Short mmCIF file of C-alpha atoms in Angstrom, two decimals:
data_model
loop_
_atom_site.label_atom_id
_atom_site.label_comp_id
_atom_site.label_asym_id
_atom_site.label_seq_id
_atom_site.Cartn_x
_atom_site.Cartn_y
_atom_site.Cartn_z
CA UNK A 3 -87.47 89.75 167.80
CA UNK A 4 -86.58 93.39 166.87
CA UNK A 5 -85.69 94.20 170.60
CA UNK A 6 -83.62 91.09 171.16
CA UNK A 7 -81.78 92.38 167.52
CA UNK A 8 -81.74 95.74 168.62
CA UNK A 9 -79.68 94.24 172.50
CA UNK A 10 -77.46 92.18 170.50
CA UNK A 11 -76.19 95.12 167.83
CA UNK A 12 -75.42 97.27 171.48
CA UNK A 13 -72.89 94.54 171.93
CA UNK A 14 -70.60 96.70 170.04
CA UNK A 15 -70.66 99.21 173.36
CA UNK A 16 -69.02 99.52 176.04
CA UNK A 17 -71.01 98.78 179.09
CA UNK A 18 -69.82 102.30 180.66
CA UNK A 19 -71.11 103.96 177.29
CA UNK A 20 -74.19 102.89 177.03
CA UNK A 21 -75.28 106.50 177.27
CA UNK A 22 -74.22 107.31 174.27
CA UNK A 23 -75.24 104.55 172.26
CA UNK A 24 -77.19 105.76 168.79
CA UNK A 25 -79.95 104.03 166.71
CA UNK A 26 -80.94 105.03 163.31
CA UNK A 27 -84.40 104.84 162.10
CA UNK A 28 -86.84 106.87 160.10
CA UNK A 29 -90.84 108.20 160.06
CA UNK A 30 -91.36 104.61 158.12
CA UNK A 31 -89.62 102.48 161.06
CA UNK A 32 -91.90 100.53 162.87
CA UNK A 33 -92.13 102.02 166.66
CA UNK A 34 -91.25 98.56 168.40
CA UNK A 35 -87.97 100.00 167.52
CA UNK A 36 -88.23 103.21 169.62
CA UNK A 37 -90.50 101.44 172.63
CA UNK A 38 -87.30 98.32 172.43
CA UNK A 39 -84.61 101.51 172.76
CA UNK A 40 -86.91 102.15 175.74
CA UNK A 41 -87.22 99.04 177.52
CA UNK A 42 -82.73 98.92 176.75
CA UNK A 43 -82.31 101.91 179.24
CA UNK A 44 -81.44 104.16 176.31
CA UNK A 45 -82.52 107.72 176.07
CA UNK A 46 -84.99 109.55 173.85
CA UNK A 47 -81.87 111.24 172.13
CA UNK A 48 -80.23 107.77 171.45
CA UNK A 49 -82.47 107.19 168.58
CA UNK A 50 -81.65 109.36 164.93
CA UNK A 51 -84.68 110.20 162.59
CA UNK A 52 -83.53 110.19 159.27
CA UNK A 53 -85.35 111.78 156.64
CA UNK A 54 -86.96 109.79 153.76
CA UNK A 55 -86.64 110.20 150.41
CA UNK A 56 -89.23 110.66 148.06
CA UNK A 57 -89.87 106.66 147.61
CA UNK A 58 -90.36 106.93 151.65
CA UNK A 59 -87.27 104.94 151.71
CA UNK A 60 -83.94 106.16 154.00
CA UNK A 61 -82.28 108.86 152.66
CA UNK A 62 -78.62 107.25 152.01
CA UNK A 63 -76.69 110.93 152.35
CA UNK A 64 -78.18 112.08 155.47
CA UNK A 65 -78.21 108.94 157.12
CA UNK A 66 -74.26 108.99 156.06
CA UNK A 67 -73.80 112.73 157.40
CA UNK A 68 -75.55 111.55 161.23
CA UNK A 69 -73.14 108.90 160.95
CA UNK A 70 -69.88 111.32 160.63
CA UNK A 71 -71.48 114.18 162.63
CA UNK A 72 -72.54 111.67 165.94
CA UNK A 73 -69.14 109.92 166.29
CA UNK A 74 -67.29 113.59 165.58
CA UNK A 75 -69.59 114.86 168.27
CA UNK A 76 -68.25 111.33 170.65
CA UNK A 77 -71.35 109.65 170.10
CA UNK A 78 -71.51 105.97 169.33
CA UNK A 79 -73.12 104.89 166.68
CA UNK A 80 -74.13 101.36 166.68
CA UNK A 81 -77.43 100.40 164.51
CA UNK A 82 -78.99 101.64 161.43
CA UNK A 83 -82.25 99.80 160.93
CA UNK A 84 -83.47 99.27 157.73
CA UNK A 85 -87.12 97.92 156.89
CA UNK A 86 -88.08 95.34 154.18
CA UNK A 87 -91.74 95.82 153.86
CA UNK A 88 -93.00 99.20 155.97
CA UNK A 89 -96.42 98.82 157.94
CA UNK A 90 -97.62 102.18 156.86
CA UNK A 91 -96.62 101.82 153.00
CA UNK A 92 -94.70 98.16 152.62
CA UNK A 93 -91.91 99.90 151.37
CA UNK A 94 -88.68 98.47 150.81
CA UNK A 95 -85.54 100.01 152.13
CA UNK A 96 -82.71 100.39 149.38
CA UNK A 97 -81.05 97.26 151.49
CA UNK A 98 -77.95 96.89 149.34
CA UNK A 99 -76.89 100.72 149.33
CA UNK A 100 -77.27 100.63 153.64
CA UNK A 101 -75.58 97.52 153.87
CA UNK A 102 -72.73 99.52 152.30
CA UNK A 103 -73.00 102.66 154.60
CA UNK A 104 -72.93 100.57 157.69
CA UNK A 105 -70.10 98.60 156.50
CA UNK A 106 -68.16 101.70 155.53
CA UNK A 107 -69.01 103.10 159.16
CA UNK A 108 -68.66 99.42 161.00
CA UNK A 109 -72.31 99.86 161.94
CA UNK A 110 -74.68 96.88 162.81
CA UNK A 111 -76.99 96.55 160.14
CA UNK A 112 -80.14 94.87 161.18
CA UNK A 113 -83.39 94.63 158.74
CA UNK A 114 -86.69 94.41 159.94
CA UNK A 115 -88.88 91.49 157.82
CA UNK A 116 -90.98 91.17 160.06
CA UNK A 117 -93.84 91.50 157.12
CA UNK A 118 -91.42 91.41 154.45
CA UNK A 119 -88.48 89.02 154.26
CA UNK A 120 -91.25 85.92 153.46
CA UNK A 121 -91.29 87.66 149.87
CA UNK A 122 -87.84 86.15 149.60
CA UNK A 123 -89.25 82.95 148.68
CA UNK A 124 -90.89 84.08 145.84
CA UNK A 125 -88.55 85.07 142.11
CA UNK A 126 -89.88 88.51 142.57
CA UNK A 127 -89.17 88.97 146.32
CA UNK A 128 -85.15 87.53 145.44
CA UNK A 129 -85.19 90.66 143.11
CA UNK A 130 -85.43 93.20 146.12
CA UNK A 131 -84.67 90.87 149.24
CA UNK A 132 -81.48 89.23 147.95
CA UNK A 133 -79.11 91.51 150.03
CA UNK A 134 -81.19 90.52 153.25
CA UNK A 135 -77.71 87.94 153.20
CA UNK A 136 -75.85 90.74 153.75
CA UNK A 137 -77.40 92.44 157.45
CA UNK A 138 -76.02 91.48 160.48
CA UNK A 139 -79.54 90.23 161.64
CA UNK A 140 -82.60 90.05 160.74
CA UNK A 141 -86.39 89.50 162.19
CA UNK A 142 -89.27 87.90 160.13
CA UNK A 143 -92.91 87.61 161.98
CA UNK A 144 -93.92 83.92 160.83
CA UNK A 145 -97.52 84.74 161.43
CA UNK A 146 -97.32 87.61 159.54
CA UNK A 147 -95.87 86.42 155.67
CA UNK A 148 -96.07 83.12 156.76
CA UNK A 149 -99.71 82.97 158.14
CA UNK A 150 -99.46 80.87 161.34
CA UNK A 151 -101.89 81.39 163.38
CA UNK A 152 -100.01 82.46 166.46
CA UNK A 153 -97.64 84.73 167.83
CA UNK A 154 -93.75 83.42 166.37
CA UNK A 155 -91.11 86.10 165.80
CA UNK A 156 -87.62 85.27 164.70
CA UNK A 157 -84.46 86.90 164.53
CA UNK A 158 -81.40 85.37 162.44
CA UNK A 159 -78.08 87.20 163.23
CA UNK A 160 -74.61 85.67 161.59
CA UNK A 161 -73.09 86.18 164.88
CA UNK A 162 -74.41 84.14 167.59
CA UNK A 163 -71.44 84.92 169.85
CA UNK A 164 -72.96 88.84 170.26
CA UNK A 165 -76.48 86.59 170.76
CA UNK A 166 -74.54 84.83 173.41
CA UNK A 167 -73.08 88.05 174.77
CA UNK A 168 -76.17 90.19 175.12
CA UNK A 169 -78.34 87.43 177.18
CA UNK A 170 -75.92 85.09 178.99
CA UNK A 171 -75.31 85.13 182.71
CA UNK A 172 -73.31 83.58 185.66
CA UNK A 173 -75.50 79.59 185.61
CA UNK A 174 -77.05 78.81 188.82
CA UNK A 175 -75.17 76.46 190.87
CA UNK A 176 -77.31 73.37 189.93
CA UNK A 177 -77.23 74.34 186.49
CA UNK A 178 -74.23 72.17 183.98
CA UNK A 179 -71.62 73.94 182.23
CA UNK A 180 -72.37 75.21 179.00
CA UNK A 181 -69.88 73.72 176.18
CA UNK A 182 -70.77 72.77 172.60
CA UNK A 183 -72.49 69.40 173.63
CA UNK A 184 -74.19 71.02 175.91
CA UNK A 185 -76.21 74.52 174.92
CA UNK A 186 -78.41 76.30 177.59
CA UNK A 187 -80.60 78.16 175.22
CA UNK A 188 -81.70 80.65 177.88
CA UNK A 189 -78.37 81.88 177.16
CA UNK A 190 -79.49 83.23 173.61
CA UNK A 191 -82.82 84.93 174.57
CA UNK A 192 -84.39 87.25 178.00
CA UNK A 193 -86.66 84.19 178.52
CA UNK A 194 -85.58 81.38 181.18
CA UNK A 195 -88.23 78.98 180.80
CA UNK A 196 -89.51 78.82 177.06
CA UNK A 197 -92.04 77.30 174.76
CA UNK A 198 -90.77 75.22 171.70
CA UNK A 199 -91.22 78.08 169.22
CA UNK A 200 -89.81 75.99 166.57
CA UNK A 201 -92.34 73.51 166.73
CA UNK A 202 -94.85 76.08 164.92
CA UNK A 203 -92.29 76.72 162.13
CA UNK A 204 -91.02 72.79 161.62
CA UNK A 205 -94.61 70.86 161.68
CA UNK A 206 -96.24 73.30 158.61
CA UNK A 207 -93.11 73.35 157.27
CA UNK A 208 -93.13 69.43 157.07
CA UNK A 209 -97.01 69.32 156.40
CA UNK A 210 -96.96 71.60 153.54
CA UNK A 211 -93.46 72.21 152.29
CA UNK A 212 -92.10 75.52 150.87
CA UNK A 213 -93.49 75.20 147.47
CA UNK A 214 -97.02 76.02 149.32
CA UNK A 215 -95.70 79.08 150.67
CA UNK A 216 -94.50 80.29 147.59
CA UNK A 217 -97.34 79.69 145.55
CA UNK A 218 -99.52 81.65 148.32
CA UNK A 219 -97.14 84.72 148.32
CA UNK A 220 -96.87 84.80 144.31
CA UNK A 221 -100.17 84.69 144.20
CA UNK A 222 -100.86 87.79 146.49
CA UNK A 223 -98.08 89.61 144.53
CA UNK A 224 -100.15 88.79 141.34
CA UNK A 225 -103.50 89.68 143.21
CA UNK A 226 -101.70 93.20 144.69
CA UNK A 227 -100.31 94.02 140.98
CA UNK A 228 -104.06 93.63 139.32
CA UNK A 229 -106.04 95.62 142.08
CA UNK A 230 -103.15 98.16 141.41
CA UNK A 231 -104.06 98.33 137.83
CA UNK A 232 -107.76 98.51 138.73
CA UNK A 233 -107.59 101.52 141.10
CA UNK A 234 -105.21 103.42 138.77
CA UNK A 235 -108.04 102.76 136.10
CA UNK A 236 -110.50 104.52 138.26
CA UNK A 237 -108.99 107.59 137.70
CA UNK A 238 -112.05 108.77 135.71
CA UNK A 239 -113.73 108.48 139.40
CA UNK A 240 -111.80 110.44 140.98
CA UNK A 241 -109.04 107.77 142.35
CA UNK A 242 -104.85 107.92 142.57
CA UNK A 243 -102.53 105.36 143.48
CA UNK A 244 -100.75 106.96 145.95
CA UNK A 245 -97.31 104.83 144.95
CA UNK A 246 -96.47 101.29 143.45
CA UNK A 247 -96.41 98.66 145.73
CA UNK A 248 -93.09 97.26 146.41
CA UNK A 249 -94.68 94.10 147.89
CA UNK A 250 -98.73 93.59 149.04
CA UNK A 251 -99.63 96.96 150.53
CA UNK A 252 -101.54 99.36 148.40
CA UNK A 253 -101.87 103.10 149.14
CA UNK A 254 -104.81 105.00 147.09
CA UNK A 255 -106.81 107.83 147.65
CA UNK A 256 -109.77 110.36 146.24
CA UNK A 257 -108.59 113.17 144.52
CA UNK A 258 -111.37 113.91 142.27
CA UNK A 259 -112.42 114.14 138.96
CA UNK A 260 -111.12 117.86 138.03
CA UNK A 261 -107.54 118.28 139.31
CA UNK A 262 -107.22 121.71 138.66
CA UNK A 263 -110.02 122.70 140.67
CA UNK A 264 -108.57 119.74 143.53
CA UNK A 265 -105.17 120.64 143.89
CA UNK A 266 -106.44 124.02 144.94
CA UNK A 267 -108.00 122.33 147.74
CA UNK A 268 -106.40 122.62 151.01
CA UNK A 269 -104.69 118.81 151.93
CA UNK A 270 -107.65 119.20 155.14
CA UNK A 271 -110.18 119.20 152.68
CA UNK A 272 -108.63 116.20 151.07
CA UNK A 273 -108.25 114.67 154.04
CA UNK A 274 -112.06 114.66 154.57
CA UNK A 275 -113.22 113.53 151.62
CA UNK A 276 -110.44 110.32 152.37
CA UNK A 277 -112.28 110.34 155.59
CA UNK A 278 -115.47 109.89 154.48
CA UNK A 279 -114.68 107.56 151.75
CA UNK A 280 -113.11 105.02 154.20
CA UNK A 281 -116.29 105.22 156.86
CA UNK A 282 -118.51 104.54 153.60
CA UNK A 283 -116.37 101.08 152.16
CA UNK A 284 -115.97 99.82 155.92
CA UNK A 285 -119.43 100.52 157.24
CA UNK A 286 -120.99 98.54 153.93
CA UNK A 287 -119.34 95.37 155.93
CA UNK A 288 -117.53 93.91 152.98
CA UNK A 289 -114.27 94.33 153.79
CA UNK A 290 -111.99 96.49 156.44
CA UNK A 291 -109.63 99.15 154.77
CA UNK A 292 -107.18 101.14 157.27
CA UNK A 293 -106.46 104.59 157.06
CA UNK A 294 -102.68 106.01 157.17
CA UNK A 295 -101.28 109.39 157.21
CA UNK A 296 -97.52 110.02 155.14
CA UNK A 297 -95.87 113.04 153.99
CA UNK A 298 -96.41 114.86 157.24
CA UNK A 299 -100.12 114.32 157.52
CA UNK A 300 -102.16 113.25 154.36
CA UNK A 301 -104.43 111.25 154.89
CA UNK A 302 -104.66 108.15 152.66
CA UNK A 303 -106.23 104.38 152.42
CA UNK A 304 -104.40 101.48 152.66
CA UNK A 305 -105.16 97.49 152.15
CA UNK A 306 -102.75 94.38 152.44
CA UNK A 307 -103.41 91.78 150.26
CA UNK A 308 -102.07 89.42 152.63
CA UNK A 309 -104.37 87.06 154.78
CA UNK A 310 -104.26 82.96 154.17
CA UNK A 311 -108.13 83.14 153.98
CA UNK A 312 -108.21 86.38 151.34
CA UNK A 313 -109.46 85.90 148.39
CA UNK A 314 -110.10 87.65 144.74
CA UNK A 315 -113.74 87.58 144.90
CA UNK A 316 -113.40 89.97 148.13
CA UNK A 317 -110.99 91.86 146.46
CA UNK A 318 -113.49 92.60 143.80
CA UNK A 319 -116.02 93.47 146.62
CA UNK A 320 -113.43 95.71 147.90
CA UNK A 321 -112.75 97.40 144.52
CA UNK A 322 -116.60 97.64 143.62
CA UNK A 323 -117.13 99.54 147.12
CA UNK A 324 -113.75 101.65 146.71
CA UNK A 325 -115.75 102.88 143.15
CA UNK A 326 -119.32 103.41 144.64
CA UNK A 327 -117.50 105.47 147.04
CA UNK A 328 -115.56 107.55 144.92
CA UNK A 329 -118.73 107.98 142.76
CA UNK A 330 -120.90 109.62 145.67
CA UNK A 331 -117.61 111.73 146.74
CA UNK A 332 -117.81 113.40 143.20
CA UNK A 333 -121.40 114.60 144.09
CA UNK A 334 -119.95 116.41 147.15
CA UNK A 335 -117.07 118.49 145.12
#
C-alpha cells in the first residue's frame, strides 16, 4: 500500500523528470519506503533523511530547509512521509504541523498507518490521528490494528484521478471502455487479475461491527498505559522507560540501580547488560520481547501490546520476567 501511495504522489512529475524526483523520510520511517523508491526506478539520492527531534518525531525546520534548498538546487520535491505509529518506537509524527509544511510547499503528504491509523477509532486515538483527514493518502495494514488474519493493506488517497493516473494503461482490444458505469479496477492498482480484498474487511466488519474494534484497541491502550506505570515503578530494580508510548509500543531498558556509577558506563556496556536481559525473559518461554536500537545505536527492549489473542495475565508474566531479570543484572554491576 505504501509503494502504490508512494507511485501515485510521483504523479506530480514530469515523466522526463523523474530523475529528480525527492522523497522525505526519516531514521523512524519504515524501509518499505526506501525498497518502494527502489522498485519506482528512483535513485539512492532521491530519498531525504531528515533528522528527528528529540520525541523521534520529524524535525519540522529541517524538513522545511530540504524543502527550499532541493527545489533552489532544481530538484523536485514531491513526498514527505509522515508515520502514525513507528515500528521501532510507535511514535506519532506531529501530523498537523507536516500537513502544513507540505501544503505551504504543494508537497504530497502521505501518512503511513499502517500500525497506527486503527487508533483512530478509539477517543484517545481521535486526539492524535484527527489530522490523518488532512494527508493526501494514507495506508493502514488491516491485519495489523485490525487483527485479520491475513495479508490486507489499504491505501485511501482523496484523489483517485492521480490513482487512475499512476496505474492505467492503453485496454486491450477485447477489453470495454472504461466510463463511470463501467470501472476496470486494474486501472487503480499494478495488479491485473486480483483477489476480492474487500471481502476480508466487509464480512468482520458485518460479523462484529466497529464497536468490537474499538473496545479491543481501548483496551490495549489501557493495558499499554498500566504496564507503563509498572516498569517505571521498577526503577528500584534497575529499570527506565525509555519514552511514553504514544500508542501500544513500549520501549524500556536496564540502567541499574546506582546511576551515578551507570551513566559512567560506556552505552556498549549498557548495551550488554540490555543484551543479556532480553536472552534471559525470551529464553524462560513466556513471552517474546524484541530488541531495537535508537539514538544512533542504544540498544533497548521493546513489546507491542497488540495481538487479538494477548492478554493481561501474559502481560503480568512478561512484567514478572522483565523484574527477575533486572534483579540478576544488579548482581553483575
Amino acid at each position: 500500500a505504501n509503494f502504490i501511495g508512494l507511485l501515485v504522489a510521483r504523479e506530480q512529475v514530469d515523466e522526463d523528470d523523474y530523475h529528480l524526483g525527492t522523497i522525505y523520510v526519516t531514521s523512524e520511517t519504515h524501509n518499505c519506503i526506501s525498497k518502494g523508491a527502489k522498485m519506482a526506478g528512483l535513485r539512492k539520492r532521491s530519498l531525504r533523511e531528515v533528522p528527528v527531534d528529540s520525541d523521534r518525531r520529524v524535525n519540522l525546520a529541517a524538513l522545511e530547509k530540504a524543502l527550499i534548498e532541493d527545489r533552489r538546487a532544481g530538484l523536485k520535491p514531491f513526498l514527505v512521509v509522515a508515520t502514525a505509529g513507528t515500528t521501532n518506537t510507535g511514535t506519532v509524527d506531529d501530523l498537523e504541523a507536516i500537513s502544513e509544511v507540505c501544503r505551504k510547499h504543494q508537497v504530497w503528504f502521505h501518512v503511513d498507518g499502517a500500525y497506527g491509523a486503527a487508533f483512530v477509532l478509539t477517543e484517545r486515538g481521535r486526539t492524535t490521528l484527527s489530522v490523518l483527514e488532512k494527508s493526501d493518502s494514507v495506508t493502514i495494514d488491516f491485519h495489523k490494528s485490525f487483527f485479520l488474519p491475513f495479508a490486507t493493506g489499504l491505501l485511501l488517497t482523496r484523489y483517485p484521478q492521480k490513482l487512475h493516473g499512476a496505474f492505467s494503461a492503453d485496454p486491450a482490444p477485447f477489453m470495454p471502455e472504461e466510463s463511470s458505469q463501467n470501472v476496470n479496477f486494474h486501472s487503480f492498482t499494478p495488479e491485473l487479475s486480483r483477489t476480492f480484498y474487500g471481502a476480508r474487511i466487509w464480512f468482520p466488519l458485518q460479523l462484529c461491527g466497529v464497536k468490537k474494534w474499538r473496545e479491543a484497541l481501548d483496551t490495549r491502550l489501557d493495558w499499554t498505559q498500566i504496564f507503563s506505570q509498572r516498569l517505571e515503578a521498577m526503577a528500584d530494580k534497575g529499570m527506565e522507560l525509555v519514552m511514553k508510548p504514544d500508542l501500544t509500543i513500549v520501549v524500556f531498558r536496564y540502567r541499574g540501580i546506582q546511576p551515578l556509577s551507570i551513566v559512567k558506563c560506556e552505552d556498549g556496556h549498557l548495551n550488554v547488560l540490555n543484551d543479556r536481559l532480553l536472552r534471559f525473559i525470551n529464553e524462560r518461554g513466556n513471552v517474546y520481547i524484541s530488541p531495537t536500537t535508537i539514538d544512533g545505536g542504544q540498544f533497548v527492549l521493546r513489546i507491542c501490546i497488540l495481538n487479538i489473542r494477548l492478554t493481561w495475565e501474559l502481560l503480568e508474566m512478561a512484567l514478572k520476567d522483565i523484574e527477575d531479570g533486572a534483579v540478576e543484572l544488579s548482581k553483575l554491576v
